[in-house]
């Protein structure tokens, strides 16, 4: 049903102050026999549609592209299909990436909440995490894809290496998988501004959404627990303690 409105998101990106060199919409197979009129207009203007052989859910926004372009030297920017992006959205991502080419650049991040209970590291419940309030890069910055994310080539290579294991540990939480891969690959996450950005949503698309599944039903916590192991938790706790000492 989102095919009826996705042209609004695409149009907002195309009207930006900076345009992407390619604008790709990935769809699960089989493709519809006929595209909605609004989407067909976008295709006529140059939007590419890629058919995904897998049923990757939210991972469809990046994984089929990486499979088709495993050696790409271009930066990859992902966008959700139900958001209206402001005109400087892509320009701001590109400018931050130009200054910090090795980092993942995001418009919206949380700060991973970690603690240690009786010497055992734990990640706090997702719904208790604070918004990111810094432009400094860190593996404690948890990117959220809804407001748009830019991935450097190094991160793309890491995602290709890890393959489809996300199907087993976080099939409905692409953000969890992407942050875990970034941590393991040593690629830090940097927020564009010191406050996370939230953009307008096409409300008619929200009858079925990952927000209600992952956040409101606390499914993010289960998928975080499946993805991040004790080694990851020890690292994040140590990182958090170091960050607190710096703040003090």
XYZ file of C-alpha atoms in Angstrom:
248
model
C 0.000 0.000 0.000
C 2.980 2.357 0.450
C 3.498 2.275 -3.312
C 0.592 4.716 -3.462
C 2.470 7.373 -1.483
C 6.207 6.673 -1.890
C 6.392 9.172 -4.767
C 5.932 11.933 -2.168
C 9.136 10.882 -0.398
C 10.999 10.527 -3.686
C 9.813 13.931 -4.857
C 11.017 15.582 -1.631
C 14.506 14.118 -2.202
C 14.531 15.111 -5.880
C 13.661 18.714 -4.958
C 16.618 18.981 -2.594
C 19.472 21.465 -2.944
C 21.706 18.461 -3.757
C 20.441 15.565 -5.846
C 21.730 11.994 -5.644
C 23.634 10.583 -8.620
C 21.190 7.665 -8.551
C 17.849 7.379 -6.799
C 16.906 3.735 -6.274
C 13.702 2.239 -4.894
C 14.084 -1.397 -3.828
C 10.938 -3.516 -3.873
C 10.345 -7.128 -2.938
C 9.496 -9.419 -5.822
C 7.247 -9.864 -7.603
C 6.934 -6.337 -8.875
C 3.395 -5.100 -9.533
C 2.137 -5.332 -13.101
C 1.387 -1.630 -13.075
C 2.890 1.113 -10.918
C 0.710 3.772 -9.279
C 0.557 6.916 -11.368
C 2.612 9.030 -8.960
C 5.424 6.484 -8.792
C 5.388 5.960 -12.554
C 5.986 9.692 -13.003
C 9.075 9.406 -10.805
C 10.344 6.444 -12.849
C 9.810 8.423 -16.039
C 12.040 11.132 -14.521
C 14.876 8.700 -13.799
C 14.114 6.866 -10.563
C 15.363 3.267 -10.707
C 13.432 0.328 -9.303
C 15.430 -2.688 -8.145
C 13.659 -5.990 -7.592
C 14.748 -7.737 -4.399
C 14.884 -11.514 -4.628
C 14.804 -11.871 -0.846
C 12.164 -10.947 1.678
C 14.392 -8.629 3.673
C 11.799 -6.398 5.322
C 13.428 -3.127 6.495
C 16.833 -4.367 5.296
C 15.516 -4.031 1.732
C 16.477 -0.353 1.751
C 20.193 -1.200 1.537
C 20.944 -4.923 1.162
C 19.775 -5.571 -2.448
C 21.725 -2.490 -3.563
C 24.895 -3.766 -1.869
C 24.447 -7.209 -3.414
C 24.208 -5.610 -6.856
C 27.063 -3.150 -6.216
C 29.538 -4.906 -3.869
C 32.531 -2.931 -5.160
C 30.899 0.490 -5.369
C 33.110 3.454 -4.560
C 30.138 5.767 -4.026
C 28.715 6.811 -0.693
C 25.337 5.236 0.029
C 22.498 7.219 1.568
C 19.337 5.487 2.764
C 15.927 7.033 3.286
C 12.659 5.660 4.623
C 9.693 5.403 2.290
C 7.224 7.344 4.455
C 9.046 10.591 5.305
C 9.089 14.016 3.662
C 12.702 15.211 3.677
C 13.686 18.910 3.800
C 15.528 20.550 0.917
C 18.973 20.587 2.555
C 18.680 16.993 3.851
C 21.163 15.420 1.422
C 23.383 18.494 1.243
C 23.868 18.379 5.025
C 24.705 14.660 5.004
C 27.222 15.145 2.193
C 28.865 18.162 3.832
C 29.380 16.285 7.109
C 30.735 13.290 5.197
C 33.142 15.499 3.252
C 34.573 16.693 6.580
C 34.620 13.221 8.154
C 34.805 10.694 5.288
C 35.326 7.606 7.435
C 32.254 8.080 9.633
C 28.645 7.039 9.240
C 26.610 10.265 9.144
C 23.068 10.359 10.518
C 20.476 13.049 11.107
C 18.975 11.229 14.095
C 20.673 9.119 16.770
C 19.990 7.788 20.227
C 22.631 7.316 22.883
C 22.945 3.648 23.812
C 22.192 3.182 27.498
C 24.483 0.666 29.177
C 25.117 -0.394 32.757
C 26.975 -3.025 34.738
C 25.091 -5.179 37.244
C 27.278 -7.217 39.608
C 30.093 -6.907 37.110
C 27.938 -8.081 34.232
C 27.412 -5.626 31.363
C 23.861 -4.917 30.249
C 22.136 -2.700 27.711
C 19.272 -0.716 29.209
C 15.793 -1.023 27.639
C 15.673 0.758 24.291
C 12.784 2.990 25.331
C 14.906 4.446 28.147
C 17.733 5.679 25.891
C 18.364 9.415 25.619
C 18.563 11.382 22.373
C 22.072 12.002 21.083
C 23.205 15.536 21.980
C 26.591 15.724 20.310
C 28.217 15.874 16.894
C 31.208 13.863 18.139
C 31.477 10.356 16.646
C 31.021 7.305 18.847
C 29.873 3.695 18.836
C 27.487 4.774 21.599
C 25.632 6.835 18.990
C 22.859 4.559 17.734
C 21.814 5.625 14.238
C 18.116 5.551 13.421
C 17.398 5.282 9.729
C 14.118 7.171 9.629
C 15.751 10.600 9.191
C 18.357 9.381 6.714
C 21.860 7.932 7.007
C 25.021 8.140 4.879
C 27.297 5.072 4.810
C 30.929 5.376 3.714
C 32.489 2.739 1.499
C 34.170 0.990 4.442
C 30.841 0.374 6.120
C 29.333 -0.902 2.883
C 32.148 -3.445 2.568
C 31.533 -4.585 6.150
C 27.827 -5.124 5.443
C 28.650 -7.197 2.373
C 31.060 -9.341 4.425
C 28.453 -9.998 7.118
C 25.888 -11.143 4.552
C 22.382 -12.145 5.562
C 22.903 -13.093 9.204
C 20.537 -10.268 10.089
C 17.763 -12.677 9.104
C 18.568 -14.727 12.205
C 19.198 -12.012 14.797
C 17.347 -8.819 13.820
C 15.062 -9.437 10.840
C 12.711 -6.557 11.719
C 15.282 -4.144 13.162
C 17.713 -2.963 10.512
C 18.983 -0.192 12.806
C 20.105 -2.798 15.357
C 22.030 -4.756 12.746
C 23.573 -1.678 11.129
C 24.821 -0.353 14.466
C 26.238 -3.746 15.427
C 28.105 -4.073 12.119
C 29.442 -0.534 12.541
C 30.721 -1.387 16.032
C 32.406 -4.588 14.880
C 33.905 -2.860 11.835
C 35.238 0.068 13.852
C 33.150 2.619 11.946
C 31.851 5.345 14.236
C 28.499 7.112 13.975
C 28.336 10.908 13.847
C 25.180 13.015 14.106
C 24.955 16.000 11.740
C 23.753 18.428 14.417
C 23.903 18.396 18.193
C 20.187 17.596 18.312
C 18.492 14.757 16.421
C 16.272 15.740 13.504
C 12.712 14.484 13.107
C 10.856 15.016 9.857
C 7.230 14.898 8.774
C 5.703 11.473 8.163
C 3.103 10.540 5.570
C 0.475 9.582 8.138
C -1.591 7.356 5.848
C 1.339 4.912 5.794
C 1.365 4.253 9.530
C -1.329 1.567 9.820
C 1.445 -1.025 9.691
C 4.782 0.325 10.876
C 8.022 -0.857 12.422
C 7.599 1.804 15.098
C 4.628 -0.031 16.588
C 6.346 -3.422 16.258
C 9.859 -2.573 17.420
C 9.425 0.305 19.850
C 5.905 0.208 21.248
C 5.984 -3.598 21.601
C 9.579 -3.587 22.914
C 10.751 -5.933 20.149
C 13.902 -3.845 19.726
C 15.156 -5.141 23.076
C 14.809 -8.772 21.979
C 16.637 -8.144 18.719
C 19.378 -6.124 20.453
C 19.852 -9.061 22.821
C 20.130 -11.450 19.890
C 22.641 -9.298 18.030
C 24.998 -7.776 20.626
C 26.978 -10.401 22.556
C 28.868 -10.079 25.843
C 32.028 -8.900 24.098
C 30.082 -6.042 22.527
C 28.485 -5.170 25.867
C 31.809 -5.038 27.703
C 33.153 -2.728 25.005
C 30.123 -0.398 25.166
C 30.201 -0.229 28.973
C 33.898 0.639 28.911
C 33.225 3.252 26.233
C 30.447 4.743 28.352
C 32.677 4.919 31.442
C 35.396 6.647 29.432
C 32.878 9.131 28.038
C 31.642 9.955 31.551
C 35.174 10.629 32.755
C 35.721 13.008 29.847
C 32.451 14.822 30.657
C 33.481 15.180 34.291
